[in-house]
PDB file of C-alpha atoms and ligand atoms in Angstrom:
ATOM      1  CA  UNK A   1     -42.090 -33.863 -11.149  1.00 46.00           C
ATOM      2  CA  UNK A   2     -41.757 -31.524  -8.150  1.00 52.00           C
ATOM      3  CA  UNK A   3     -37.755 -31.356  -8.666  1.00 53.00           C
ATOM      4  CA  UNK A   4     -37.732 -30.663 -12.304  1.00 50.00           C
ATOM      5  CA  UNK A   5     -39.989 -28.114 -12.566  1.00 52.00           C
ATOM      6  CA  UNK A   6     -38.182 -26.512  -9.813  1.00 47.00           C
ATOM      7  CA  UNK A   7     -35.132 -26.863 -11.690  1.00 46.00           C
ATOM      8  CA  UNK A   8     -37.000 -25.330 -14.572  1.00 48.00           C
ATOM      9  CA  UNK A   9     -37.912 -22.386 -12.657  1.00 49.00           C
ATOM     10  CA  UNK A  10     -34.380 -21.609 -11.596  1.00 45.00           C
ATOM     11  CA  UNK A  11     -33.283 -21.860 -15.382  1.00 45.00           C
ATOM     12  CA  UNK A  12     -35.790 -19.393 -16.704  1.00 46.00           C
ATOM     13  CA  UNK A  13     -35.312 -16.931 -13.314  1.00 43.00           C
ATOM     14  CA  UNK A  14     -31.507 -17.257 -13.739  1.00 42.00           C
ATOM     15  CA  UNK A  15     -32.077 -16.574 -17.989  1.00 43.00           C
ATOM     16  CA  UNK A  16     -33.979 -13.847 -16.925  1.00 45.00           C
ATOM     17  CA  UNK A  17     -32.096 -11.780 -14.987  1.00 45.00           C
ATOM     18  CA  UNK A  18     -28.444 -12.924 -16.916  1.00 47.00           C
ATOM     19  CA  UNK A  19     -29.387 -11.901 -20.581  1.00 45.00           C
ATOM     20  CA  UNK A  20     -30.077  -7.960 -19.664  1.00 45.00           C
ATOM     21  CA  UNK A  21     -26.906  -7.561 -18.283  1.00 45.00           C
ATOM     22  CA  UNK A  22     -25.177  -9.754 -20.684  1.00 45.00           C
ATOM     23  CA  UNK A  23     -26.952  -7.675 -23.551  1.00 49.00           C
ATOM     24  CA  UNK A  24     -26.199  -4.359 -21.146  1.00 52.00           C
ATOM     25  CA  UNK A  25     -22.424  -4.647 -21.313  1.00 66.00           C
ATOM     26  CA  UNK A  26     -21.955  -5.168 -25.352  1.00 87.00           C
ATOM     27  CA  UNK A  27     -18.186  -5.359 -25.925  1.00 98.00           C
ATOM     28  CA  UNK A  28     -16.701  -6.550 -29.036  1.00 98.00           C
ATOM     29  CA  UNK A  29     -13.347  -7.809 -30.341  1.00 98.00           C
ATOM     30  CA  UNK A  30     -12.368  -8.132 -27.270  1.00 98.00           C
ATOM     31  CA  UNK A  31      -8.766 -10.051 -27.022  1.00 98.00           C
ATOM     32  CA  UNK A  32      -6.871 -11.038 -23.978  1.00 98.00           C
ATOM     33  CA  UNK A  33      -3.224 -10.026 -24.765  1.00 98.00           C
ATOM     34  CA  UNK A  34      -1.218 -11.168 -21.165  1.00 97.00           C
ATOM     35  CA  UNK A  35      -3.158 -14.184 -19.784  1.00 97.00           C
ATOM     36  CA  UNK A  36      -0.181 -14.957 -17.889  1.00 97.00           C
ATOM     37  CA  UNK A  37      -1.111 -11.045 -16.007  1.00 98.00           C
ATOM     38  CA  UNK A  38      -3.376 -10.993 -13.366  1.00 98.00           C
ATOM     39  CA  UNK A  39      -3.287  -7.161 -11.637  1.00 98.00           C
ATOM     40  CA  UNK A  40      -4.172  -6.518  -8.677  1.00 98.00           C
ATOM     41  CA  UNK A  41      -8.020  -6.206  -7.959  1.00 98.00           C
ATOM     42  CA  UNK A  42      -7.832  -3.167  -5.811  1.00 98.00           C
ATOM     43  CA  UNK A  43      -5.659  -0.664  -7.518  1.00 98.00           C
ATOM     44  CA  UNK A  44      -7.703  -2.336 -10.983  1.00 98.00           C
ATOM     45  CA  UNK A  45     -11.034  -0.444  -9.260  1.00 98.00           C
ATOM     46  CA  UNK A  46      -8.987   2.244  -8.229  1.00 98.00           C
ATOM     47  CA  UNK A  47      -7.856   2.746 -12.354  1.00 98.00           C
ATOM     48  CA  UNK A  48     -11.588   1.942 -13.288  1.00 98.00           C
ATOM     49  CA  UNK A  49     -12.417   4.831 -11.690  1.00 98.00           C
ATOM     50  CA  UNK A  50      -9.698   7.280 -12.829  1.00 98.00           C
ATOM     51  CA  UNK A  51     -10.762   7.870 -16.517  1.00 98.00           C
ATOM     52  CA  UNK A  52     -11.426  11.079 -17.551  1.00 98.00           C
ATOM     53  CA  UNK A  53      -9.458  12.981 -14.682  1.00 98.00           C
ATOM     54  CA  UNK A  54     -11.878  10.864 -12.603  1.00 98.00           C
ATOM     55  CA  UNK A  55     -15.049   9.434 -12.370  1.00 98.00           C
ATOM     56  CA  UNK A  56     -15.309   8.615  -9.005  1.00 97.00           C
ATOM     57  CA  UNK A  57     -18.579   9.228  -6.371  1.00 97.00           C
ATOM     58  CA  UNK A  58     -21.772  11.000  -7.835  1.00 97.00           C
ATOM     59  CA  UNK A  59     -20.221  11.603 -11.074  1.00 98.00           C
ATOM     60  CA  UNK A  60     -21.710   9.261 -13.671  1.00 97.00           C
ATOM     61  CA  UNK A  61     -20.137   9.869 -16.642  1.00 98.00           C
ATOM     62  CA  UNK A  62     -17.187  11.282 -18.593  1.00 98.00           C
ATOM     63  CA  UNK A  63     -16.563  14.906 -18.110  1.00 98.00           C
ATOM     64  CA  UNK A  64     -14.717  17.457 -20.295  1.00 97.00           C
ATOM     65  CA  UNK A  65     -15.502  15.413 -23.831  1.00 98.00           C
ATOM     66  CA  UNK A  66     -11.444  14.924 -24.038  1.00 98.00           C
ATOM     67  CA  UNK A  67     -10.250  12.677 -27.154  1.00 98.00           C
ATOM     68  CA  UNK A  68      -8.540   9.847 -25.382  1.00 98.00           C
ATOM     69  CA  UNK A  69      -7.955   8.927 -22.063  1.00 98.00           C
ATOM     70  CA  UNK A  70      -6.184   6.858 -19.225  1.00 98.00           C
ATOM     71  CA  UNK A  71      -6.975   5.882 -15.775  1.00 98.00           C
ATOM     72  CA  UNK A  72      -4.007   4.898 -13.744  1.00 98.00           C
ATOM     73  CA  UNK A  73      -3.413   3.668 -10.205  1.00 98.00           C
ATOM     74  CA  UNK A  74       0.555   1.996  -9.773  1.00 98.00           C
ATOM     75  CA  UNK A  75       1.294  -0.433 -12.481  1.00 98.00           C
ATOM     76  CA  UNK A  76      -2.304  -0.840 -13.854  1.00 98.00           C
ATOM     77  CA  UNK A  77      -3.101   1.383 -16.554  1.00 98.00           C
ATOM     78  CA  UNK A  78      -6.529   2.141 -19.051  1.00 98.00           C
ATOM     79  CA  UNK A  79      -6.077   3.678 -22.018  1.00 98.00           C
ATOM     80  CA  UNK A  80      -9.480   4.813 -23.673  1.00 98.00           C
ATOM     81  CA  UNK A  81      -9.982   5.950 -27.670  1.00 98.00           C
ATOM     82  CA  UNK A  82     -12.902   6.722 -29.586  1.00 98.00           C
ATOM     83  CA  UNK A  83     -12.969   4.799 -32.448  1.00 98.00           C
ATOM     84  CA  UNK A  84     -14.125   7.627 -34.361  1.00 98.00           C
ATOM     85  CA  UNK A  85     -11.178   9.790 -35.177  1.00 95.00           C
ATOM     86  CA  UNK A  86     -11.977  13.264 -33.773  1.00 94.00           C
ATOM     87  CA  UNK A  87     -15.125  11.612 -31.753  1.00 98.00           C
ATOM     88  CA  UNK A  88     -15.180  12.988 -28.274  1.00 98.00           C
ATOM     89  CA  UNK A  89     -15.464  10.122 -24.971  1.00 98.00           C
ATOM     90  CA  UNK A  90     -18.492  10.489 -22.970  1.00 98.00           C
ATOM     91  CA  UNK A  91     -19.092   7.013 -21.568  1.00 98.00           C
ATOM     92  CA  UNK A  92     -21.254   6.306 -18.703  1.00 98.00           C
ATOM     93  CA  UNK A  93     -19.896   5.199 -15.666  1.00 98.00           C
ATOM     94  CA  UNK A  94     -22.304   2.399 -15.865  1.00 97.00           C
ATOM     95  CA  UNK A  95     -21.087   1.585 -19.811  1.00 97.00           C
ATOM     96  CA  UNK A  96     -17.846   1.809 -18.658  1.00 98.00           C
ATOM     97  CA  UNK A  97     -17.891  -0.099 -15.933  1.00 97.00           C
ATOM     98  CA  UNK A  98     -19.760  -3.179 -17.638  1.00 96.00           C
ATOM     99  CA  UNK A  99     -17.927  -3.577 -20.496  1.00 97.00           C
ATOM    100  CA  UNK A 100     -14.670  -3.739 -18.176  1.00 98.00           C
ATOM    101  CA  UNK A 101     -16.902  -6.504 -16.700  1.00 97.00           C
ATOM    102  CA  UNK A 102     -17.089  -7.812 -19.687  1.00 97.00           C
ATOM    103  CA  UNK A 103     -13.872  -7.791 -20.984  1.00 98.00           C
ATOM    104  CA  UNK A 104     -12.815  -9.734 -17.587  1.00 98.00           C
ATOM    105  CA  UNK A 105     -15.727 -12.500 -18.111  1.00 97.00           C
ATOM    106  CA  UNK A 106     -13.755 -13.295 -21.494  1.00 97.00           C
ATOM    107  CA  UNK A 107      -9.970 -13.023 -20.580  1.00 98.00           C
ATOM    108  CA  UNK A 108     -10.672 -13.852 -16.430  1.00 98.00           C
ATOM    109  CA  UNK A 109     -11.177 -11.190 -13.933  1.00 98.00           C
ATOM    110  CA  UNK A 110      -7.896  -8.420 -13.501  1.00 98.00           C
ATOM    111  CA  UNK A 111      -6.225  -9.640 -17.124  1.00 98.00           C
ATOM    112  CA  UNK A 112      -5.079  -7.517 -19.364  1.00 98.00           C
ATOM    113  CA  UNK A 113      -6.897  -7.387 -22.407  1.00 98.00           C
ATOM    114  CA  UNK A 114      -8.253  -5.352 -25.444  1.00 98.00           C
ATOM    115  CA  UNK A 115     -11.857  -4.651 -26.711  1.00 98.00           C
ATOM    116  CA  UNK A 116     -14.330  -2.429 -28.064  1.00 98.00           C
ATOM    117  CA  UNK A 117     -17.197  -1.087 -25.504  1.00 98.00           C
ATOM    118  CA  UNK A 118     -20.531   0.268 -27.733  1.00 97.00           C
ATOM    119  CA  UNK A 119     -21.171   3.897 -27.886  1.00 97.00           C
ATOM    120  CA  UNK A 120     -19.658   6.221 -25.260  1.00 98.00           C
ATOM    121  CA  UNK A 121     -18.219   8.634 -27.765  1.00 98.00           C
ATOM    122  CA  UNK A 122     -20.017  11.264 -29.527  1.00 98.00           C
ATOM    123  CA  UNK A 123     -19.687   9.190 -32.305  1.00 98.00           C
ATOM    124  CA  UNK A 124     -18.666   5.743 -33.204  1.00 98.00           C
ATOM    125  CA  UNK A 125     -17.933   3.461 -30.126  1.00 98.00           C
ATOM    126  CA  UNK A 126     -14.941   3.498 -27.377  1.00 98.00           C
ATOM    127  CA  UNK A 127     -11.893   1.237 -27.928  1.00 98.00           C
ATOM    128  CA  UNK A 128     -10.361   0.103 -24.487  1.00 98.00           C
ATOM    129  CA  UNK A 129      -6.486  -1.228 -23.253  1.00 98.00           C
ATOM    130  CA  UNK A 130      -6.033  -2.723 -20.216  1.00 98.00           C
ATOM    131  CA  UNK A 131      -2.094  -2.871 -19.981  1.00 98.00           C
ATOM    132  CA  UNK A 132       0.518  -3.957 -16.888  1.00 98.00           C
ATOM    133  CA  UNK A 133       2.785  -0.804 -16.805  1.00 98.00           C
TER     134      UNK A 133
HETATM  135  C1  LIG B 201     -25.397  -4.227 -29.269  1.00 57.87           C
HETATM  136  O1  LIG B 201     -24.543  -4.378 -29.581  1.00 57.87           O
HETATM  137  C2  LIG B 201     -25.709  -4.213 -31.124  1.00 57.87           C
HETATM  138  C3  LIG B 201     -24.610  -4.655 -32.189  1.00 57.87           C
HETATM  139  O2  LIG B 201     -23.984  -3.741 -32.424  1.00 57.87           O
HETATM  140  C4  LIG B 201     -26.166  -3.307 -31.310  1.00 57.87           C
HETATM  141  O3  LIG B 201     -27.265  -3.326 -32.107  1.00 57.87           O
HETATM  142  C5  LIG B 201     -27.163  -2.846 -29.875  1.00 57.87           C
HETATM  143  O4  LIG B 201     -27.731  -1.847 -29.836  1.00 57.87           O
HETATM  144  C6  LIG B 201     -26.359  -2.718 -28.723  1.00 57.87           C
HETATM  145  N1  LIG B 201     -27.112  -2.282 -27.184  1.00 57.87           N
HETATM  146  C7  LIG B 201     -26.423  -1.290 -26.559  1.00 57.87           C
HETATM  147  C8  LIG B 201     -27.621  -1.424 -25.575  1.00 57.87           C
HETATM  148  O5  LIG B 201     -25.742  -0.620 -27.144  1.00 57.87           O
HETATM  149  C1  LIG B 202       2.009 -18.730 -19.417  1.00 57.87           C
HETATM  150  O1  LIG B 202       2.679 -19.213 -18.964  1.00 57.87           O
HETATM  151  C2  LIG B 202       2.796 -20.391 -19.332  1.00 57.87           C
HETATM  152  C3  LIG B 202       3.708 -21.733 -18.394  1.00 57.87           C
HETATM  153  O2  LIG B 202       4.626 -20.999 -17.754  1.00 57.87           O
HETATM  154  C4  LIG B 202       4.059 -20.908 -20.848  1.00 57.87           C
HETATM  155  O3  LIG B 202       3.873 -21.966 -21.359  1.00 57.87           O
HETATM  156  C5  LIG B 202       3.236 -19.780 -21.483  1.00 57.87           C
HETATM  157  O4  LIG B 202       4.439 -19.293 -22.545  1.00 57.87           O
HETATM  158  C6  LIG B 202       2.903 -18.262 -21.062  1.00 57.87           C
HETATM  159  N1  LIG B 202       2.648 -17.578 -22.396  1.00 57.87           N
HETATM  160  C7  LIG B 202       3.330 -15.973 -21.906  1.00 57.87           C
HETATM  161  C8  LIG B 202       2.202 -15.357 -23.363  1.00 57.87           C
HETATM  162  O5  LIG B 202       3.998 -15.678 -21.722  1.00 57.87           O
HETATM  163  C1  LIG B 203      -5.343  12.505 -26.094  1.00 57.87           C
HETATM  164  O1  LIG B 203      -5.241  13.831 -25.873  1.00 57.87           O
HETATM  165  C2  LIG B 203      -4.584  15.069 -25.012  1.00 57.87           C
HETATM  166  C3  LIG B 203      -5.273  15.952 -24.092  1.00 57.87           C
HETATM  167  O2  LIG B 203      -6.560  16.159 -24.634  1.00 57.87           O
HETATM  168  C4  LIG B 203      -4.175  15.892 -26.736  1.00 57.87           C
HETATM  169  O3  LIG B 203      -3.061  16.594 -26.262  1.00 57.87           O
HETATM  170  C5  LIG B 203      -3.293  14.377 -27.816  1.00 57.87           C
HETATM  171  O4  LIG B 203      -3.947  15.205 -28.825  1.00 57.87           O
HETATM  172  C6  LIG B 203      -4.870  13.185 -28.064  1.00 57.87           C
HETATM  173  N1  LIG B 203      -4.281  12.258 -28.826  1.00 57.87           N
HETATM  174  C7  LIG B 203      -4.695  11.720 -29.363  1.00 57.87           C
HETATM  175  C8  LIG B 203      -4.250  10.916 -30.074  1.00 57.87           C
HETATM  176  O5  LIG B 203      -6.362  11.608 -29.759  1.00 57.87           O
HETATM  177  C1  LIG B 204     -22.764  10.949 -25.606  1.00 57.87           C
HETATM  178  O1  LIG B 204     -23.224  11.773 -26.931  1.00 57.87           O
HETATM  179  C2  LIG B 204     -23.740  10.677 -27.488  1.00 57.87           C
HETATM  180  C3  LIG B 204     -23.406  11.737 -29.161  1.00 57.87           C
HETATM  181  O2  LIG B 204     -23.706  13.442 -28.765  1.00 57.87           O
HETATM  182  C4  LIG B 204     -25.411  11.177 -26.964  1.00 57.87           C
HETATM  183  O3  LIG B 204     -25.858  10.102 -28.119  1.00 57.87           O
HETATM  184  C5  LIG B 204     -24.863  10.471 -26.020  1.00 57.87           C
HETATM  185  O4  LIG B 204     -26.543  10.634 -25.535  1.00 57.87           O
HETATM  186  C6  LIG B 204     -23.897  10.721 -24.676  1.00 57.87           C
HETATM  187  N1  LIG B 204     -24.251  10.003 -23.726  1.00 57.87           N
HETATM  188  C7  LIG B 204     -23.752   9.894 -22.415  1.00 57.87           C
HETATM  189  C8  LIG B 204     -24.068   9.559 -21.365  1.00 57.87           C
HETATM  190  O5  LIG B 204     -24.092  11.607 -22.070  1.00 57.87           O
END
């Protein structure tokens, strides 16, 4: 009896913690484009912070309203393009990092993908490609 209620409590806690994170990520159209390749984890993290001319440190969103942007480090490259032509990218760091995390959750950590992150632009969403170059 005690064990059952303990497990129930644990399940409820995990559910309460996990579901908001999952919802916040909000990616769609995830395609794992190169399942046999695993990119270097550190290089990938540097590339994540290299979009929009750099979003490291205290910068909390994409600067400069670009119509497209890449984040590259070594052989790792992210390319971001708005899904609406002519829209500008203003994605927040949190939305960006959560989106990448959600794609990795589907494809495997540090594996190339294409996906669409909800929002993050002046209109529409942001299409993302991660590739080895
Ligand atoms: C997630 O996507 C759904 C469906 O497009 C949308 O209704 C919802 O507002 C989005 N949530 C966030 C936090 O962006
Ligand atoms: C991935 O590797 C497996 C095993 O070596 C191979 O059979 C498969 O064709 C490879 N897939 C791609 C897309 O290269
Ligand atoms: C990408 O951005 C560059 C620099 O802002 C711009 O010159 C180019 O036209 C853009 N390409 C597309 C497809 O929007
Ligand atoms: C990006 O621009 C849209 C449309 O102007 C706005 O609703 C949204 O709050 C902006 N996002 C950020 C992170 O500034």
